[in-house]
Amino acid sequence: MASLWMLYASFAFAAMGAGVKLASEFYSTSELLMYRGLIGTLILLFMVRRQGGTFKTDFGKAHLWRSLVGVTSLWLWFFAIGRLPLATAMTLNYMAPIWIAAGMFVMGWWTKTKHAEWPLVVAIASSFFGVTMVLQPAVESNQWLGGLAGVCSSMISAMAYMQVRKLGQLGEPEYRVVFYFSLTTTLVGLVATLAGDGPQGALFHAHTAYGFVLLLGIGSAALIAQMCMTRAYRVGKVLVVANLQYTGIVFSTLWGLILWGDAFDWHVWLGIGVILLSGLAATFYNTRKTARGAVVKDQDPVVSES
């Protein structure tokens, strides 16, 4: 079931990305960041209060760390997008699962308590190969700074993913993790907008009905994606969940085909196939070849509820 949660998250993230691309004609990057966080914060505040939930937490430092690394990763990614071809920046950002696998391998080797699960590592590497075929990245010699920012973004993003899992293991509900991240995103976006990333002669860009609908869609999709991703990392196997996030490239490709009529060569479709097959292989390995997979149904509260 954790695999499905990550697929839901990937689809929602892709939808959010399509909305951001459309809305970027009307709002600055900082405004989009601010509105993305603000809408999610307000929706969660209303829903949780209505259901009698609480935002009180005993893990304030852990939430602060997760939120700060997440927002930092977003800013570095935006920096890379502004200085690299979009395909290159996206590919670099999708290196996060590679860093997760590498970190777990080094930790297991260093402590000599865990061994590397090579089938999963190979699946992740295959997925990244598929991403390169889909996006055809090419960093030119004069774009090294943007490339460095993209790599750093993916490394920090990997830290954020691991922190999400840690908070889940500590017993923090998904809504609380997402709420504090959304709140931090709102505040950082607001400060950046007021600091000069807004329109000239005004604090914020004027709204239109179309722009408002886009912002609402971006915020809602981001909230759904964050909730699903948090659940996936809490109940799933880290490497499998990280591998399945590559399906976001597939969904983004489909959004491009539907909204902008993007045409694709044969190697793009081959890359999509590699991504899907590696994700299926990783999921099969986790559920059929490991002891945890044999009891995942008992451990996954979502499965138990169904």
PDB file of C-alpha atoms in Angstrom:
ATOM      1  CA  MET A   1       0.000   0.000   0.000  1.00  0.00           C
ATOM      2  CA  ALA A   2       2.944   2.335   0.617  1.00  0.00           C
ATOM      3  CA  SER A   3       3.740   2.086  -3.099  1.00  0.00           C
ATOM      4  CA  LEU A   4       0.277   3.401  -3.975  1.00  0.00           C
ATOM      5  CA  TRP A   5       0.678   6.324  -1.588  1.00  0.00           C
ATOM      6  CA  MET A   6       3.886   7.327  -3.384  1.00  0.00           C
ATOM      7  CA  LEU A   7       2.185   6.993  -6.771  1.00  0.00           C
ATOM      8  CA  TYR A   8      -0.586   9.296  -5.550  1.00  0.00           C
ATOM      9  CA  ALA A   9       2.059  11.747  -4.324  1.00  0.00           C
ATOM     10  CA  SER A  10       3.938  11.652  -7.637  1.00  0.00           C
ATOM     11  CA  PHE A  11       0.765  12.336  -9.606  1.00  0.00           C
ATOM     12  CA  ALA A  12      -0.157  15.253  -7.337  1.00  0.00           C
ATOM     13  CA  PHE A  13       3.367  16.695  -7.517  1.00  0.00           C
ATOM     14  CA  ALA A  14       3.228  16.501 -11.319  1.00  0.00           C
ATOM     15  CA  ALA A  15      -0.143  18.260 -11.324  1.00  0.00           C
ATOM     16  CA  MET A  16       1.287  20.931  -9.054  1.00  0.00           C
ATOM     17  CA  GLY A  17       4.243  21.363 -11.406  1.00  0.00           C
ATOM     18  CA  ALA A  18       1.904  21.851 -14.354  1.00  0.00           C
ATOM     19  CA  GLY A  19       0.014  24.462 -12.361  1.00  0.00           C
ATOM     20  CA  VAL A  20       3.226  26.256 -11.438  1.00  0.00           C
ATOM     21  CA  LYS A  21       4.283  26.342 -15.091  1.00  0.00           C
ATOM     22  CA  LEU A  22       0.954  27.916 -16.046  1.00  0.00           C
ATOM     23  CA  ALA A  23       0.908  30.344 -13.113  1.00  0.00           C
ATOM     24  CA  SER A  24       4.518  31.482 -13.582  1.00  0.00           C
ATOM     25  CA  GLU A  25       3.251  33.878 -16.251  1.00  0.00           C
ATOM     26  CA  PHE A  26       1.351  35.831 -13.585  1.00  0.00           C
ATOM     27  CA  TYR A  27       3.344  35.454 -10.341  1.00  0.00           C
ATOM     28  CA  SER A  28       6.955  35.494  -9.203  1.00  0.00           C
ATOM     29  CA  THR A  29       8.691  32.399  -7.860  1.00  0.00           C
ATOM     30  CA  SER A  30       8.508  33.637  -4.273  1.00  0.00           C
ATOM     31  CA  GLU A  31       4.811  34.412  -4.605  1.00  0.00           C
ATOM     32  CA  LEU A  32       4.127  30.914  -5.928  1.00  0.00           C
ATOM     33  CA  LEU A  33       6.094  29.459  -3.035  1.00  0.00           C
ATOM     34  CA  MET A  34       4.155  31.595  -0.564  1.00  0.00           C
ATOM     35  CA  TYR A  35       0.715  30.807  -1.987  1.00  0.00           C
ATOM     36  CA  ARG A  36       1.537  27.121  -2.259  1.00  0.00           C
ATOM     37  CA  GLY A  37       2.294  26.986   1.446  1.00  0.00           C
ATOM     38  CA  LEU A  38      -0.481  29.364   2.505  1.00  0.00           C
ATOM     39  CA  ILE A  39      -3.314  27.430   0.862  1.00  0.00           C
ATOM     40  CA  GLY A  40      -2.121  24.143   2.319  1.00  0.00           C
ATOM     41  CA  THR A  41      -1.726  25.697   5.762  1.00  0.00           C
ATOM     42  CA  LEU A  42      -5.245  27.145   5.770  1.00  0.00           C
ATOM     43  CA  ILE A  43      -6.855  23.929   4.514  1.00  0.00           C
ATOM     44  CA  LEU A  44      -5.077  21.844   7.140  1.00  0.00           C
ATOM     45  CA  LEU A  45      -5.860  24.347   9.888  1.00  0.00           C
ATOM     46  CA  PHE A  46      -9.566  24.203   9.054  1.00  0.00           C
ATOM     47  CA  MET A  47      -9.763  20.413   8.659  1.00  0.00           C
ATOM     48  CA  VAL A  48      -7.750  19.499  11.737  1.00  0.00           C
ATOM     49  CA  ARG A  49      -9.517  21.971  14.009  1.00  0.00           C
ATOM     50  CA  ARG A  50     -12.896  20.778  12.780  1.00  0.00           C
ATOM     51  CA  GLN A  51     -11.988  17.158  13.504  1.00  0.00           C
ATOM     52  CA  GLY A  52     -10.641  17.976  16.949  1.00  0.00           C
ATOM     53  CA  GLY A  53      -6.983  17.401  16.136  1.00  0.00           C
ATOM     54  CA  THR A  54      -4.051  19.303  17.552  1.00  0.00           C
ATOM     55  CA  PHE A  55      -0.850  20.797  16.205  1.00  0.00           C
ATOM     56  CA  LYS A  56       0.913  20.498  19.535  1.00  0.00           C
ATOM     57  CA  THR A  57       4.098  18.483  19.194  1.00  0.00           C
ATOM     58  CA  ASP A  58       6.944  17.224  21.332  1.00  0.00           C
ATOM     59  CA  PHE A  59       9.326  17.224  18.366  1.00  0.00           C
ATOM     60  CA  GLY A  60       9.614  20.906  17.525  1.00  0.00           C
ATOM     61  CA  LYS A  61      13.304  20.714  16.640  1.00  0.00           C
ATOM     62  CA  ALA A  62      12.719  17.784  14.289  1.00  0.00           C
ATOM     63  CA  HIS A  63       9.916  19.676  12.534  1.00  0.00           C
ATOM     64  CA  LEU A  64      12.063  22.789  12.267  1.00  0.00           C
ATOM     65  CA  TRP A  65      14.937  20.827  10.756  1.00  0.00           C
ATOM     66  CA  ARG A  66      12.679  19.043   8.258  1.00  0.00           C
ATOM     67  CA  SER A  67      11.045  22.320   7.212  1.00  0.00           C
ATOM     68  CA  LEU A  68      14.294  24.241   6.839  1.00  0.00           C
ATOM     69  CA  VAL A  69      16.039  21.594   4.750  1.00  0.00           C
ATOM     70  CA  GLY A  70      12.909  21.201   2.617  1.00  0.00           C
ATOM     71  CA  VAL A  71      12.597  24.913   1.884  1.00  0.00           C
ATOM     72  CA  THR A  72      16.351  25.197   1.266  1.00  0.00           C
ATOM     73  CA  SER A  73      16.124  22.386  -1.267  1.00  0.00           C
ATOM     74  CA  LEU A  74      13.245  24.158  -3.003  1.00  0.00           C
ATOM     75  CA  TRP A  75      15.177  27.414  -3.245  1.00  0.00           C
ATOM     76  CA  LEU A  76      18.279  25.727  -4.659  1.00  0.00           C
ATOM     77  CA  TRP A  77      16.099  23.934  -7.191  1.00  0.00           C
ATOM     78  CA  PHE A  78      14.501  27.219  -8.263  1.00  0.00           C
ATOM     79  CA  PHE A  79      17.989  28.716  -8.565  1.00  0.00           C
ATOM     80  CA  ALA A  80      19.024  25.829 -10.815  1.00  0.00           C
ATOM     81  CA  ILE A  81      15.891  26.155 -12.945  1.00  0.00           C
ATOM     82  CA  GLY A  82      16.719  29.813 -13.569  1.00  0.00           C
ATOM     83  CA  ARG A  83      20.208  28.966 -14.851  1.00  0.00           C
ATOM     84  CA  LEU A  84      19.807  25.566 -16.510  1.00  0.00           C
ATOM     85  CA  PRO A  85      17.547  24.041 -19.132  1.00  0.00           C
ATOM     86  CA  LEU A  86      14.436  22.858 -17.293  1.00  0.00           C
ATOM     87  CA  ALA A  87      15.091  19.224 -18.239  1.00  0.00           C
ATOM     88  CA  THR A  88      18.568  19.359 -16.722  1.00  0.00           C
ATOM     89  CA  ALA A  89      17.379  20.980 -13.499  1.00  0.00           C
ATOM     90  CA  MET A  90      14.617  18.404 -13.084  1.00  0.00           C
ATOM     91  CA  THR A  91      17.002  15.509 -13.656  1.00  0.00           C
ATOM     92  CA  LEU A  92      19.461  16.813 -11.076  1.00  0.00           C
ATOM     93  CA  ASN A  93      16.645  17.232  -8.558  1.00  0.00           C
ATOM     94  CA  TYR A  94      15.582  13.625  -9.117  1.00  0.00           C
ATOM     95  CA  MET A  95      18.980  12.421  -7.930  1.00  0.00           C
ATOM     96  CA  ALA A  96      17.676  12.457  -4.333  1.00  0.00           C
ATOM     97  CA  PRO A  97      16.925   8.683  -4.240  1.00  0.00           C
ATOM     98  CA  ILE A  98      20.459   8.014  -5.458  1.00  0.00           C
ATOM     99  CA  TRP A  99      21.814   9.918  -2.464  1.00  0.00           C
ATOM    100  CA  ILE A 100      19.453   8.022  -0.142  1.00  0.00           C
ATOM    101  CA  ALA A 101      20.700   4.683  -1.465  1.00  0.00           C
ATOM    102  CA  ALA A 102      24.317   5.824  -1.260  1.00  0.00           C
ATOM    103  CA  GLY A 103      23.854   7.071   2.296  1.00  0.00           C
ATOM    104  CA  MET A 104      22.250   3.831   3.440  1.00  0.00           C
ATOM    105  CA  PHE A 105      25.005   1.815   1.763  1.00  0.00           C
ATOM    106  CA  VAL A 106      27.757   3.838   3.454  1.00  0.00           C
ATOM    107  CA  MET A 107      25.994   3.674   6.827  1.00  0.00           C
ATOM    108  CA  GLY A 108      25.551  -0.082   6.567  1.00  0.00           C
ATOM    109  CA  TRP A 109      29.173  -0.565   5.541  1.00  0.00           C
ATOM    110  CA  TRP A 110      30.454   1.736   8.290  1.00  0.00           C
ATOM    111  CA  THR A 111      28.447   0.173  11.113  1.00  0.00           C
ATOM    112  CA  LYS A 112      28.690  -3.358   9.683  1.00  0.00           C
ATOM    113  CA  THR A 113      25.138  -3.955  10.881  1.00  0.00           C
ATOM    114  CA  LYS A 114      23.314  -3.863   7.553  1.00  0.00           C
ATOM    115  CA  HIS A 115      24.084  -5.066   4.068  1.00  0.00           C
ATOM    116  CA  ALA A 116      23.249  -3.247   0.873  1.00  0.00           C
ATOM    117  CA  GLU A 117      20.114  -4.497  -0.853  1.00  0.00           C
ATOM    118  CA  TRP A 118      21.623  -4.588  -4.304  1.00  0.00           C
ATOM    119  CA  PRO A 119      18.420  -5.328  -6.272  1.00  0.00           C
ATOM    120  CA  LEU A 120      16.916  -2.111  -4.937  1.00  0.00           C
ATOM    121  CA  VAL A 121      20.099  -0.130  -5.565  1.00  0.00           C
ATOM    122  CA  VAL A 122      20.189  -1.395  -9.156  1.00  0.00           C
ATOM    123  CA  ALA A 123      16.510  -0.506  -9.586  1.00  0.00           C
ATOM    124  CA  ILE A 124      17.159   3.067  -8.459  1.00  0.00           C
ATOM    125  CA  ALA A 125      20.171   3.397 -10.749  1.00  0.00           C
ATOM    126  CA  SER A 126      18.073   2.079 -13.632  1.00  0.00           C
ATOM    127  CA  SER A 127      15.377   4.620 -12.849  1.00  0.00           C
ATOM    128  CA  PHE A 128      17.887   7.450 -12.978  1.00  0.00           C
ATOM    129  CA  PHE A 129      19.103   6.135 -16.341  1.00  0.00           C
ATOM    130  CA  GLY A 130      15.502   6.242 -17.513  1.00  0.00           C
ATOM    131  CA  VAL A 131      15.168   9.830 -16.312  1.00  0.00           C
ATOM    132  CA  THR A 132      18.209  10.869 -18.347  1.00  0.00           C
ATOM    133  CA  MET A 133      16.701   9.302 -21.466  1.00  0.00           C
ATOM    134  CA  VAL A 134      13.406  11.098 -20.896  1.00  0.00           C
ATOM    135  CA  LEU A 135      14.871  14.507 -20.181  1.00  0.00           C
ATOM    136  CA  GLN A 136      18.071  14.510 -22.256  1.00  0.00           C
ATOM    137  CA  PRO A 137      19.999  16.773 -19.892  1.00  0.00           C
ATOM    138  CA  ALA A 138      23.136  18.533 -21.036  1.00  0.00           C
ATOM    139  CA  VAL A 139      24.994  20.862 -18.682  1.00  0.00           C
ATOM    140  CA  GLU A 140      27.090  23.284 -20.699  1.00  0.00           C
ATOM    141  CA  SER A 141      30.477  24.482 -19.485  1.00  0.00           C
ATOM    142  CA  ASN A 142      29.175  27.940 -18.577  1.00  0.00           C
ATOM    143  CA  GLN A 143      26.336  26.545 -16.459  1.00  0.00           C
ATOM    144  CA  TRP A 144      28.386  24.871 -13.747  1.00  0.00           C
ATOM    145  CA  LEU A 145      26.985  27.056 -10.946  1.00  0.00           C
ATOM    146  CA  GLY A 146      23.412  26.089 -11.764  1.00  0.00           C
ATOM    147  CA  GLY A 147      24.469  22.456 -12.030  1.00  0.00           C
ATOM    148  CA  LEU A 148      26.122  22.615  -8.616  1.00  0.00           C
ATOM    149  CA  ALA A 149      22.960  24.133  -7.146  1.00  0.00           C
ATOM    150  CA  GLY A 150      20.877  21.336  -8.667  1.00  0.00           C
ATOM    151  CA  VAL A 151      23.113  18.634  -7.207  1.00  0.00           C
ATOM    152  CA  CYS A 152      23.088  20.307  -3.783  1.00  0.00           C
ATOM    153  CA  SER A 153      19.300  20.579  -4.000  1.00  0.00           C
ATOM    154  CA  SER A 154      18.947  16.845  -4.548  1.00  0.00           C
ATOM    155  CA  MET A 155      21.320  16.059  -1.679  1.00  0.00           C
ATOM    156  CA  ILE A 156      19.400  18.287   0.729  1.00  0.00           C
ATOM    157  CA  SER A 157      16.127  16.884  -0.585  1.00  0.00           C
ATOM    158  CA  ALA A 158      17.336  13.403   0.368  1.00  0.00           C
ATOM    159  CA  MET A 159      17.921  14.680   3.902  1.00  0.00           C
ATOM    160  CA  ALA A 160      14.373  16.040   3.967  1.00  0.00           C
ATOM    161  CA  TYR A 161      12.923  12.694   2.853  1.00  0.00           C
ATOM    162  CA  MET A 162      14.790  10.850   5.599  1.00  0.00           C
ATOM    163  CA  GLN A 163      13.602  13.388   8.170  1.00  0.00           C
ATOM    164  CA  VAL A 164      10.007  12.837   7.034  1.00  0.00           C
ATOM    165  CA  ARG A 165      10.421   9.129   7.708  1.00  0.00           C
ATOM    166  CA  LYS A 166      11.983   9.812  11.110  1.00  0.00           C
ATOM    167  CA  LEU A 167       9.046  11.985  12.150  1.00  0.00           C
ATOM    168  CA  GLY A 168       6.647   9.268  11.045  1.00  0.00           C
ATOM    169  CA  GLN A 169       8.495   6.682  13.098  1.00  0.00           C
ATOM    170  CA  LEU A 170       8.305   9.001  16.106  1.00  0.00           C
ATOM    171  CA  GLY A 171       4.534   8.823  15.791  1.00  0.00           C
ATOM    172  CA  GLU A 172       3.848  12.226  14.270  1.00  0.00           C
ATOM    173  CA  PRO A 173       0.687  12.181  12.114  1.00  0.00           C
ATOM    174  CA  GLU A 174       0.995  13.153   8.458  1.00  0.00           C
ATOM    175  CA  TYR A 175      -1.067  16.320   8.803  1.00  0.00           C
ATOM    176  CA  ARG A 176       1.237  17.731  11.497  1.00  0.00           C
ATOM    177  CA  VAL A 177       4.399  17.140   9.467  1.00  0.00           C
ATOM    178  CA  VAL A 178       2.860  18.735   6.385  1.00  0.00           C
ATOM    179  CA  PHE A 179       1.366  21.634   8.367  1.00  0.00           C
ATOM    180  CA  TYR A 180       4.679  22.842   9.761  1.00  0.00           C
ATOM    181  CA  PHE A 181       6.399  22.473   6.396  1.00  0.00           C
ATOM    182  CA  SER A 182       3.603  24.414   4.674  1.00  0.00           C
ATOM    183  CA  LEU A 183       3.757  27.115   7.337  1.00  0.00           C
ATOM    184  CA  THR A 184       7.521  27.464   6.922  1.00  0.00           C
ATOM    185  CA  THR A 185       7.146  27.610   3.137  1.00  0.00           C
ATOM    186  CA  THR A 186       4.577  30.394   3.506  1.00  0.00           C
ATOM    187  CA  LEU A 187       6.784  32.482   5.780  1.00  0.00           C
ATOM    188  CA  VAL A 188       9.902  32.054   3.652  1.00  0.00           C
ATOM    189  CA  GLY A 189       7.995  32.904   0.472  1.00  0.00           C
ATOM    190  CA  LEU A 190       6.480  35.989   2.118  1.00  0.00           C
ATOM    191  CA  VAL A 191       9.837  37.265   3.361  1.00  0.00           C
ATOM    192  CA  ALA A 192      11.429  36.718  -0.057  1.00  0.00           C
ATOM    193  CA  THR A 193       8.567  38.502  -1.820  1.00  0.00           C
ATOM    194  CA  LEU A 194       8.764  41.498   0.512  1.00  0.00           C
ATOM    195  CA  ALA A 195      12.541  41.509   0.117  1.00  0.00           C
ATOM    196  CA  GLY A 196      12.234  42.282  -3.574  1.00  0.00           C
ATOM    197  CA  ASP A 197      11.045  39.233  -5.506  1.00  0.00           C
ATOM    198  CA  GLY A 198       7.586  40.709  -6.028  1.00  0.00           C
ATOM    199  CA  PRO A 199       6.390  43.057  -8.793  1.00  0.00           C
ATOM    200  CA  GLN A 200       7.867  46.522  -9.196  1.00  0.00           C
ATOM    201  CA  GLY A 201       5.769  49.236  -7.600  1.00  0.00           C
ATOM    202  CA  ALA A 202       3.605  46.811  -5.602  1.00  0.00           C
ATOM    203  CA  LEU A 203       3.990  44.171  -2.926  1.00  0.00           C
ATOM    204  CA  PHE A 204       2.138  41.432  -4.822  1.00  0.00           C
ATOM    205  CA  HIS A 205       0.863  40.794  -8.336  1.00  0.00           C
ATOM    206  CA  ALA A 206      -2.831  41.477  -8.906  1.00  0.00           C
ATOM    207  CA  HIS A 207      -5.123  38.447  -9.025  1.00  0.00           C
ATOM    208  CA  THR A 208      -7.448  37.299 -11.780  1.00  0.00           C
ATOM    209  CA  ALA A 209     -10.071  34.565 -11.607  1.00  0.00           C
ATOM    210  CA  TYR A 210      -7.860  32.305 -13.716  1.00  0.00           C
ATOM    211  CA  GLY A 211      -4.819  33.022 -11.580  1.00  0.00           C
ATOM    212  CA  PHE A 212      -6.760  32.373  -8.384  1.00  0.00           C
ATOM    213  CA  VAL A 213      -7.942  28.990  -9.686  1.00  0.00           C
ATOM    214  CA  LEU A 214      -4.357  28.079 -10.571  1.00  0.00           C
ATOM    215  CA  LEU A 215      -3.113  29.059  -7.111  1.00  0.00           C
ATOM    216  CA  LEU A 216      -5.879  27.060  -5.452  1.00  0.00           C
ATOM    217  CA  GLY A 217      -5.007  24.039  -7.582  1.00  0.00           C
ATOM    218  CA  ILE A 218      -1.293  24.381  -6.822  1.00  0.00           C
ATOM    219  CA  GLY A 219      -1.868  24.628  -3.079  1.00  0.00           C
ATOM    220  CA  SER A 220      -4.355  21.754  -2.995  1.00  0.00           C
ATOM    221  CA  ALA A 221      -2.174  19.479  -5.129  1.00  0.00           C
ATOM    222  CA  ALA A 222       0.865  20.292  -2.989  1.00  0.00           C
ATOM    223  CA  LEU A 223      -1.066  19.452   0.180  1.00  0.00           C
ATOM    224  CA  ILE A 224      -2.290  16.127  -1.205  1.00  0.00           C
ATOM    225  CA  ALA A 225       1.187  15.274  -2.472  1.00  0.00           C
ATOM    226  CA  GLN A 226       2.859  16.072   0.849  1.00  0.00           C
ATOM    227  CA  MET A 227       0.302  14.057   2.822  1.00  0.00           C
ATOM    228  CA  CYS A 228       0.651  11.028   0.548  1.00  0.00           C
ATOM    229  CA  MET A 229       4.444  11.233   0.492  1.00  0.00           C
ATOM    230  CA  THR A 230       4.620  11.484   4.274  1.00  0.00           C
ATOM    231  CA  ARG A 231       2.400   8.407   4.647  1.00  0.00           C
ATOM    232  CA  ALA A 232       4.456   6.504   2.063  1.00  0.00           C
ATOM    233  CA  TYR A 233       7.746   7.145   3.855  1.00  0.00           C
ATOM    234  CA  ARG A 234       6.208   6.315   7.227  1.00  0.00           C
ATOM    235  CA  VAL A 235       4.823   2.897   6.301  1.00  0.00           C
ATOM    236  CA  GLY A 236       7.011   1.914   3.362  1.00  0.00           C
ATOM    237  CA  LYS A 237      10.532   0.761   2.642  1.00  0.00           C
ATOM    238  CA  VAL A 238      12.763   3.797   2.072  1.00  0.00           C
ATOM    239  CA  LEU A 239      14.448   2.689  -1.147  1.00  0.00           C
ATOM    240  CA  VAL A 240      11.234   1.425  -2.749  1.00  0.00           C
ATOM    241  CA  VAL A 241       9.325   4.603  -1.946  1.00  0.00           C
ATOM    242  CA  ALA A 242      12.221   6.758  -3.146  1.00  0.00           C
ATOM    243  CA  ASN A 243      12.407   4.770  -6.376  1.00  0.00           C
ATOM    244  CA  LEU A 244       8.707   5.201  -7.102  1.00  0.00           C
ATOM    245  CA  GLN A 245       8.961   8.976  -6.971  1.00  0.00           C
ATOM    246  CA  TYR A 246      10.519   8.729 -10.445  1.00  0.00           C
ATOM    247  CA  THR A 247       7.027   8.079 -11.768  1.00  0.00           C
ATOM    248  CA  GLY A 248       6.544  11.822 -11.342  1.00  0.00           C
ATOM    249  CA  ILE A 249       8.520  12.182 -14.573  1.00  0.00           C
ATOM    250  CA  VAL A 250       6.006   9.941 -16.320  1.00  0.00           C
ATOM    251  CA  PHE A 251       3.070  11.970 -15.031  1.00  0.00           C
ATOM    252  CA  SER A 252       4.824  15.234 -15.932  1.00  0.00           C
ATOM    253  CA  THR A 253       5.391  13.916 -19.440  1.00  0.00           C
ATOM    254  CA  LEU A 254       1.686  13.171 -19.768  1.00  0.00           C
ATOM    255  CA  TRP A 255       0.755  16.636 -18.479  1.00  0.00           C
ATOM    256  CA  GLY A 256       3.041  18.140 -21.101  1.00  0.00           C
ATOM    257  CA  LEU A 257       1.393  16.046 -23.800  1.00  0.00           C
ATOM    258  CA  ILE A 258      -2.122  17.052 -22.713  1.00  0.00           C
ATOM    259  CA  LEU A 259      -1.578  20.750 -21.976  1.00  0.00           C
ATOM    260  CA  TRP A 260       1.139  21.763 -24.427  1.00  0.00           C
ATOM    261  CA  GLY A 261       1.078  19.025 -27.057  1.00  0.00           C
ATOM    262  CA  ASP A 262       4.686  18.017 -26.417  1.00  0.00           C
ATOM    263  CA  ALA A 263       5.958  15.484 -28.959  1.00  0.00           C
ATOM    264  CA  PHE A 264       8.318  12.686 -27.888  1.00  0.00           C
ATOM    265  CA  ASP A 265      10.950  10.585 -29.635  1.00  0.00           C
ATOM    266  CA  TRP A 266      11.326   6.839 -29.218  1.00  0.00           C
ATOM    267  CA  HIS A 267      14.028   7.166 -26.548  1.00  0.00           C
ATOM    268  CA  VAL A 268      11.646   9.187 -24.353  1.00  0.00           C
ATOM    269  CA  TRP A 269       9.087   6.393 -24.396  1.00  0.00           C
ATOM    270  CA  LEU A 270      11.892   3.894 -23.750  1.00  0.00           C
ATOM    271  CA  GLY A 271      12.948   5.936 -20.728  1.00  0.00           C
ATOM    272  CA  ILE A 272       9.383   5.945 -19.423  1.00  0.00           C
ATOM    273  CA  GLY A 273       9.308   2.169 -19.783  1.00  0.00           C
ATOM    274  CA  VAL A 274      12.577   1.804 -17.849  1.00  0.00           C
ATOM    275  CA  ILE A 275      11.218   3.976 -15.040  1.00  0.00           C
ATOM    276  CA  LEU A 276       8.019   1.979 -14.746  1.00  0.00           C
ATOM    277  CA  LEU A 277       9.731  -1.421 -14.939  1.00  0.00           C
ATOM    278  CA  SER A 278      12.342  -0.533 -12.322  1.00  0.00           C
ATOM    279  CA  GLY A 279       9.612   0.710  -9.989  1.00  0.00           C
ATOM    280  CA  LEU A 280       7.645  -2.500 -10.444  1.00  0.00           C
ATOM    281  CA  ALA A 281      10.791  -4.578  -9.901  1.00  0.00           C
ATOM    282  CA  ALA A 282      11.644  -2.751  -6.685  1.00  0.00           C
ATOM    283  CA  THR A 283       8.107  -3.167  -5.385  1.00  0.00           C
ATOM    284  CA  PHE A 284       8.093  -6.884  -6.274  1.00  0.00           C
ATOM    285  CA  TYR A 285      11.417  -7.404  -4.508  1.00  0.00           C
ATOM    286  CA  ASN A 286      10.178  -5.642  -1.397  1.00  0.00           C
ATOM    287  CA  THR A 287       6.888  -7.539  -1.143  1.00  0.00           C
ATOM    288  CA  ARG A 288       8.035 -10.999  -2.265  1.00  0.00           C
ATOM    289  CA  LYS A 289      11.694 -11.360  -1.364  1.00  0.00           C
ATOM    290  CA  THR A 290      11.971  -9.740   2.066  1.00  0.00           C
ATOM    291  CA  ALA A 291      10.639 -10.662   5.462  1.00  0.00           C
ATOM    292  CA  ARG A 292       9.083  -7.239   5.845  1.00  0.00           C
ATOM    293  CA  GLY A 293       7.093  -7.673   2.674  1.00  0.00           C
ATOM    294  CA  ALA A 294       5.478 -10.803   4.062  1.00  0.00           C
ATOM    295  CA  VAL A 295       3.941  -8.851   6.930  1.00  0.00           C
ATOM    296  CA  VAL A 296       3.486  -5.440   5.310  1.00  0.00           C
ATOM    297  CA  LYS A 297      -0.272  -5.803   5.393  1.00  0.00           C
ATOM    298  CA  ASP A 298      -0.216  -6.096   9.172  1.00  0.00           C
ATOM    299  CA  GLN A 299       2.093  -3.093   9.491  1.00  0.00           C
ATOM    300  CA  ASP A 300       0.320  -0.744   7.100  1.00  0.00           C
ATOM    301  CA  PRO A 301      -2.546   0.991   8.925  1.00  0.00           C
ATOM    302  CA  VAL A 302      -4.140   1.979   5.624  1.00  0.00           C
ATOM    303  CA  VAL A 303      -4.381  -1.647   4.506  1.00  0.00           C
ATOM    304  CA  SER A 304      -5.764  -2.615   7.888  1.00  0.00           C
ATOM    305  CA  GLU A 305      -8.459   0.030   7.585  1.00  0.00           C
ATOM    306  CA  SER A 306      -9.649  -1.228   4.184  1.00  0.00           C
TER     307      SER A 306
END
